[in-house]
mmCIF file of C-alpha atoms and ligand atoms in Angstrom:
data_model
loop_
_atom_site.group_PDB
_atom_site.id
_atom_site.type_symbol
_atom_site.label_atom_id
_atom_site.label_comp_id
_atom_site.label_asym_id
_atom_site.label_seq_id
_atom_site.Cartn_x
_atom_site.Cartn_y
_atom_site.Cartn_z
ATOM 1 C CA MET A 1 66.310 -15.748 67.782
ATOM 2 C CA ILE A 2 65.436 -19.447 67.873
ATOM 3 C CA LYS A 3 63.922 -20.668 71.142
ATOM 4 C CA ALA A 4 62.163 -23.878 70.088
ATOM 5 C CA CYS A 5 62.377 -26.702 67.556
ATOM 6 C CA ILE A 6 59.278 -28.573 66.435
ATOM 7 C CA PHE A 7 59.869 -31.957 64.824
ATOM 8 C CA ASP A 8 57.676 -33.923 62.496
ATOM 9 C CA LEU A 9 58.042 -37.632 63.347
ATOM 10 C CA ASP A 10 57.615 -39.882 60.294
ATOM 11 C CA GLY A 11 60.521 -39.309 57.899
ATOM 12 C CA VAL A 12 62.372 -36.933 60.234
ATOM 13 C CA ILE A 13 63.082 -38.867 63.437
ATOM 14 C CA VAL A 14 62.210 -42.323 62.167
ATOM 15 C CA ASP A 15 61.690 -43.957 58.782
ATOM 16 C CA THR A 16 58.170 -45.306 59.202
ATOM 17 C CA ALA A 17 57.269 -44.581 55.552
ATOM 18 C CA ARG A 18 58.308 -48.123 54.594
ATOM 19 C CA TYR A 19 55.914 -49.642 57.158
ATOM 20 C CA HIS A 20 53.085 -47.436 55.891
ATOM 21 C CA PHE A 21 54.032 -48.532 52.352
ATOM 22 C CA ILE A 22 53.952 -52.268 53.149
ATOM 23 C CA ALA A 23 50.543 -51.917 54.822
ATOM 24 C CA TRP A 24 48.969 -49.765 52.069
ATOM 25 C CA LYS A 25 50.434 -52.028 49.356
ATOM 26 C CA ALA A 26 48.905 -55.118 50.984
ATOM 27 C CA LEU A 27 45.528 -53.381 51.036
ATOM 28 C CA ALA A 28 45.844 -52.355 47.364
ATOM 29 C CA GLU A 29 46.734 -55.939 46.400
ATOM 30 C CA GLU A 30 43.675 -57.190 48.248
ATOM 31 C CA LEU A 31 41.588 -54.695 46.267
ATOM 32 C CA GLY A 32 43.259 -55.892 43.051
ATOM 33 C CA PHE A 33 45.616 -53.112 41.984
ATOM 34 C CA GLU A 34 49.288 -52.183 42.111
ATOM 35 C CA PHE A 35 50.587 -49.560 44.572
ATOM 36 C CA THR A 36 54.156 -48.361 43.949
ATOM 37 C CA GLU A 37 56.797 -46.591 46.061
ATOM 38 C CA LYS A 38 56.249 -43.544 43.872
ATOM 39 C CA ASP A 39 52.538 -43.582 44.749
ATOM 40 C CA ASN A 40 53.560 -43.809 48.400
ATOM 41 C CA GLU A 41 55.277 -40.401 48.145
ATOM 42 C CA ARG A 42 51.828 -38.837 47.820
ATOM 43 C CA LEU A 43 50.857 -40.140 51.268
ATOM 44 C CA LYS A 44 53.693 -38.478 53.189
ATOM 45 C CA GLY A 45 52.403 -36.070 55.813
ATOM 46 C CA VAL A 46 48.813 -36.863 54.827
ATOM 47 C CA SER A 47 46.235 -38.142 57.375
ATOM 48 C CA ARG A 48 45.161 -41.782 57.429
ATOM 49 C CA MET A 49 41.716 -41.250 55.874
ATOM 50 C CA ARG A 50 43.056 -38.865 53.235
ATOM 51 C CA SER A 51 45.759 -41.439 52.438
ATOM 52 C CA LEU A 52 43.053 -44.056 51.878
ATOM 53 C CA ASP A 53 41.176 -41.676 49.574
ATOM 54 C CA ILE A 54 44.357 -41.181 47.509
ATOM 55 C CA LEU A 55 44.954 -44.952 47.415
ATOM 56 C CA LEU A 56 41.392 -45.619 46.222
ATOM 57 C CA GLU A 57 41.734 -42.861 43.629
ATOM 58 C CA ILE A 58 44.878 -44.594 42.290
ATOM 59 C CA GLY A 59 42.937 -47.878 42.078
ATOM 60 C CA GLY A 60 39.912 -46.162 40.532
ATOM 61 C CA ILE A 61 37.702 -47.510 43.309
ATOM 62 C CA GLU A 62 34.748 -45.842 45.018
ATOM 63 C CA MET A 63 33.206 -47.072 48.247
ATOM 64 C CA GLU A 64 30.954 -46.132 51.159
ATOM 65 C CA GLN A 65 32.272 -44.388 54.254
ATOM 66 C CA GLU A 66 31.613 -47.398 56.496
ATOM 67 C CA LYS A 67 33.669 -49.708 54.280
ATOM 68 C CA LYS A 68 36.447 -47.083 54.084
ATOM 69 C CA GLU A 69 36.633 -46.897 57.853
ATOM 70 C CA GLU A 70 36.891 -50.681 58.032
ATOM 71 C CA LEU A 71 39.781 -50.678 55.520
ATOM 72 C CA ALA A 72 41.603 -47.832 57.313
ATOM 73 C CA THR A 73 41.310 -49.740 60.594
ATOM 74 C CA ARG A 74 42.659 -52.900 58.984
ATOM 75 C CA LYS A 75 45.584 -51.008 57.429
ATOM 76 C CA ASN A 76 46.346 -49.444 60.803
ATOM 77 C CA GLU A 77 46.362 -52.850 62.534
ATOM 78 C CA HIS A 78 48.859 -54.109 59.941
ATOM 79 C CA TYR A 79 50.983 -50.931 60.377
ATOM 80 C CA ARG A 80 50.875 -51.262 64.176
ATOM 81 C CA SER A 81 52.161 -54.835 63.956
ATOM 82 C CA PHE A 82 55.428 -53.252 62.696
ATOM 83 C CA ILE A 83 55.686 -50.178 64.903
ATOM 84 C CA THR A 84 54.953 -52.051 68.129
ATOM 85 C CA GLN A 85 58.148 -54.029 67.423
ATOM 86 C CA MET A 86 60.361 -50.978 66.748
ATOM 87 C CA LYS A 87 63.595 -50.529 68.677
ATOM 88 C CA PRO A 88 65.647 -47.388 69.533
ATOM 89 C CA ASP A 89 68.225 -48.372 66.877
ATOM 90 C CA GLU A 90 65.630 -47.350 64.258
ATOM 91 C CA ILE A 91 65.983 -43.679 65.220
ATOM 92 C CA LEU A 92 67.392 -41.952 62.111
ATOM 93 C CA PRO A 93 71.116 -40.982 62.184
ATOM 94 C CA GLY A 94 71.861 -37.740 63.997
ATOM 95 C CA ALA A 95 68.418 -37.261 65.567
ATOM 96 C CA THR A 96 69.357 -38.166 69.144
ATOM 97 C CA GLU A 97 72.623 -36.220 68.976
ATOM 98 C CA PHE A 98 70.895 -33.095 67.626
ATOM 99 C CA ILE A 99 68.147 -33.219 70.250
ATOM 100 C CA LYS A 100 70.772 -33.552 73.002
ATOM 101 C CA GLU A 101 72.666 -30.560 71.568
ATOM 102 C CA LEU A 102 69.436 -28.517 71.597
ATOM 103 C CA LYS A 103 68.821 -29.424 75.231
ATOM 104 C CA GLN A 104 72.333 -28.252 76.131
ATOM 105 C CA HIS A 105 71.454 -24.873 74.622
ATOM 106 C CA SER A 106 68.097 -24.747 76.499
ATOM 107 C CA ILE A 107 66.094 -24.902 73.254
ATOM 108 C CA LYS A 108 62.556 -26.228 73.828
ATOM 109 C CA ILE A 109 61.474 -29.278 71.847
ATOM 110 C CA ALA A 110 58.042 -30.258 70.548
ATOM 111 C CA LEU A 111 56.605 -32.921 68.295
ATOM 112 C CA GLY A 112 54.207 -31.891 65.506
ATOM 113 C CA SER A 113 52.945 -35.017 63.767
ATOM 114 C CA ALA A 114 49.805 -35.979 61.817
ATOM 115 C CA SER A 115 50.041 -39.522 63.158
ATOM 116 C CA LYS A 116 47.644 -40.969 65.696
ATOM 117 C CA ASN A 117 50.331 -43.572 66.423
ATOM 118 C CA ALA A 118 53.003 -41.046 67.438
ATOM 119 C CA MET A 119 52.943 -41.906 71.173
ATOM 120 C CA THR A 120 53.444 -45.611 70.444
ATOM 121 C CA ILE A 121 56.448 -44.821 68.246
ATOM 122 C CA LEU A 122 58.044 -42.345 70.696
ATOM 123 C CA ASP A 123 57.611 -44.837 73.541
ATOM 124 C CA ARG A 124 59.149 -47.688 71.520
ATOM 125 C CA LEU A 125 62.104 -45.429 70.616
ATOM 126 C CA GLN A 126 62.407 -44.286 74.261
ATOM 127 C CA LEU A 127 62.204 -40.651 73.104
ATOM 128 C CA THR A 128 59.033 -39.500 74.881
ATOM 129 C CA ASP A 129 60.781 -37.796 77.814
ATOM 130 C CA TRP A 130 62.885 -35.568 75.547
ATOM 131 C CA PHE A 131 59.818 -33.627 74.360
ATOM 132 C CA ASP A 132 58.483 -30.583 76.210
ATOM 133 C CA ALA A 133 55.243 -30.766 74.195
ATOM 134 C CA ILE A 134 53.720 -33.478 72.009
ATOM 135 C CA ILE A 135 51.064 -32.589 69.426
ATOM 136 C CA ASP A 136 49.935 -35.559 67.333
ATOM 137 C CA GLY A 137 47.042 -36.593 65.103
ATOM 138 C CA THR A 138 44.774 -37.087 68.108
ATOM 139 C CA LYS A 139 45.055 -33.397 69.071
ATOM 140 C CA VAL A 140 44.419 -31.557 65.802
ATOM 141 C CA SER A 141 41.404 -31.022 63.582
ATOM 142 C CA GLN A 142 43.165 -29.461 60.562
ATOM 143 C CA ALA A 143 45.693 -31.427 58.518
ATOM 144 C CA LYS A 144 48.968 -29.978 57.180
ATOM 145 C CA PRO A 145 49.372 -27.658 55.165
ATOM 146 C CA ASP A 146 47.214 -26.001 57.818
ATOM 147 C CA PRO A 147 49.629 -24.775 60.532
ATOM 148 C CA GLU A 148 47.421 -25.922 63.455
ATOM 149 C CA VAL A 149 49.711 -28.769 64.598
ATOM 150 C CA PHE A 150 52.764 -26.484 64.814
ATOM 151 C CA LEU A 151 50.902 -23.506 66.300
ATOM 152 C CA LYS A 152 49.541 -25.756 69.049
ATOM 153 C CA GLY A 153 53.088 -26.953 69.723
ATOM 154 C CA ALA A 154 54.381 -23.375 70.011
ATOM 155 C CA GLU A 155 51.456 -22.446 72.255
ATOM 156 C CA GLU A 156 52.090 -25.375 74.588
ATOM 157 C CA LEU A 157 55.778 -24.402 74.779
ATOM 158 C CA GLU A 158 54.766 -20.751 75.317
ATOM 159 C CA ILE A 159 57.122 -19.627 72.545
ATOM 160 C CA ALA A 160 56.103 -17.202 69.770
ATOM 161 C CA PRO A 161 55.870 -18.831 66.292
ATOM 162 C CA GLU A 162 58.603 -16.564 64.876
ATOM 163 C CA ASN A 163 61.022 -18.042 67.436
ATOM 164 C CA CYS A 164 60.299 -21.631 66.306
ATOM 165 C CA VAL A 165 61.938 -23.824 63.674
ATOM 166 C CA VAL A 166 60.070 -26.773 62.176
ATOM 167 C CA PHE A 167 61.803 -29.890 60.783
ATOM 168 C CA GLU A 168 59.735 -31.512 58.024
ATOM 169 C CA ASP A 169 60.101 -34.100 55.248
ATOM 170 C CA ALA A 170 56.744 -33.453 53.550
ATOM 171 C CA GLU A 171 55.909 -30.602 51.196
ATOM 172 C CA ALA A 172 52.597 -30.039 53.029
ATOM 173 C CA GLY A 173 54.542 -29.830 56.290
ATOM 174 C CA VAL A 174 56.931 -27.168 54.954
ATOM 175 C CA GLU A 175 53.920 -25.168 53.760
ATOM 176 C CA ALA A 176 52.292 -25.552 57.186
ATOM 177 C CA ALA A 177 55.403 -24.268 58.995
ATOM 178 C CA LEU A 178 55.708 -21.215 56.753
ATOM 179 C CA ALA A 179 51.967 -20.528 57.012
ATOM 180 C CA GLY A 180 52.431 -20.533 60.801
ATOM 181 C CA ASN A 181 55.123 -17.841 60.494
ATOM 182 C CA MET A 182 57.873 -20.258 61.543
ATOM 183 C CA LYS A 183 61.231 -21.060 60.004
ATOM 184 C CA CYS A 184 61.515 -24.464 58.354
ATOM 185 C CA VAL A 185 64.297 -26.965 57.704
ATOM 186 C CA GLY A 186 63.330 -29.465 55.007
ATOM 187 C CA ILE A 187 64.572 -33.032 55.342
ATOM 188 C CA GLY A 188 64.871 -34.575 51.884
ATOM 189 C CA SER A 189 65.171 -33.263 48.360
ATOM 190 C CA PRO A 190 65.499 -29.538 47.475
ATOM 191 C CA GLN A 191 63.323 -30.229 44.393
ATOM 192 C CA VAL A 192 60.374 -31.065 46.652
ATOM 193 C CA LEU A 193 61.132 -28.926 49.716
ATOM 194 C CA GLY A 194 62.612 -25.869 48.006
ATOM 195 C CA GLN A 195 60.379 -23.454 49.925
ATOM 196 C CA ALA A 196 62.127 -24.306 53.216
ATOM 197 C CA ASN A 197 64.795 -21.945 54.649
ATOM 198 C CA LEU A 198 67.325 -24.782 54.503
ATOM 199 C CA VAL A 199 67.152 -28.294 53.022
ATOM 200 C CA ILE A 200 69.316 -31.119 54.371
ATOM 201 C CA SER A 201 69.273 -34.868 53.736
ATOM 202 C CA GLY A 202 68.863 -35.806 57.410
ATOM 203 C CA LEU A 203 69.345 -34.586 60.972
ATOM 204 C CA HIS A 204 72.950 -35.897 60.900
ATOM 205 C CA GLU A 205 73.649 -32.777 58.802
ATOM 206 C CA MET A 206 72.146 -30.431 61.383
ATOM 207 C CA ASN A 207 73.768 -28.681 64.349
ATOM 208 C CA PHE A 208 73.190 -25.721 66.660
ATOM 209 C CA GLU A 209 75.352 -23.382 64.585
ATOM 210 C CA LYS A 210 73.246 -23.963 61.441
ATOM 211 C CA LEU A 211 70.121 -23.352 63.511
ATOM 212 C CA ALA A 212 71.445 -20.026 64.775
ATOM 213 C CA ASN A 213 72.185 -18.962 61.169
ATOM 214 C CA LEU A 214 68.708 -19.649 59.780
HETATM 215 C C1 BG6 B 301 52.146 -38.883 58.909
HETATM 216 C C2 BG6 B 301 52.697 -39.757 57.809
HETATM 217 O O1 BG6 B 301 53.165 -38.549 59.807
HETATM 218 O O2 BG6 B 301 51.114 -39.555 59.614
HETATM 219 C C3 BG6 B 301 51.566 -40.204 56.891
HETATM 220 O O3 BG6 B 301 53.657 -39.044 57.065
HETATM 221 C C4 BG6 B 301 50.474 -40.881 57.713
HETATM 222 O O4 BG6 B 301 52.071 -41.066 55.910
HETATM 223 C C5 BG6 B 301 49.992 -39.936 58.805
HETATM 224 O O5 BG6 B 301 49.382 -41.252 56.875
HETATM 225 C C6 BG6 B 301 48.913 -40.539 59.687
HETATM 226 O O6 BG6 B 301 49.438 -41.608 60.407
HETATM 227 P P1 BG6 B 301 48.638 -42.620 61.285
HETATM 228 O O7 BG6 B 301 49.709 -43.296 62.105
HETATM 229 O O8 BG6 B 301 47.700 -41.828 62.156
HETATM 230 O O9 BG6 B 301 47.905 -43.561 60.382
HETATM 231 MG MG1 MG B 302 56.812 -36.696 57.815
#
């Protein structure tokens, strides 16, 4: 019996991966190495500092913590210059419709995102009021694949984990949902997200009936 849906943000409700990519790529170029779209796949669902560590590993660069924090801040400023300009028409196809359908069926809705910029994005997309609970990167101490972000969402909604479904585009996010004893719908490729209970290419393929059959 499904009583709540918990949504990841980046890659599920909105395609912010390309903004992250532009900002990380600019940083890599400054440091003197190439950063490709394929490399960018490794950063999906991963926290900002861990993303920087992966980027530096790709470039074969080591540096002190203080310098790393400066670079992460600079990348985030570049990234924020894009997201602060976002408009509701950047919501991915089907997301608004599916959320409205869930509301009609009295299903609770939470956000479970690693991003510390989630509130800015939800506000720009005018989606904030749809969520009964919002858990973002400012509220968790353990990164996905740890289930903390989703468990906190379920707790705030007062719904047992086994009655929750998570929507995720990152492998670490699917693992986190399953580790939290929740069902999971993967958004993306079955090759990457095969562990999920169902894999679809986007929320435009989702509806209440499919949810009830999970
Ligand atoms: C996740 C993204 O949602 O948030 C990652 O998939 C990103 O790519 C992470 O690194 C942290 O985001 P932010 O906005 O706090 O830098
Ligand atoms: Mg994501």
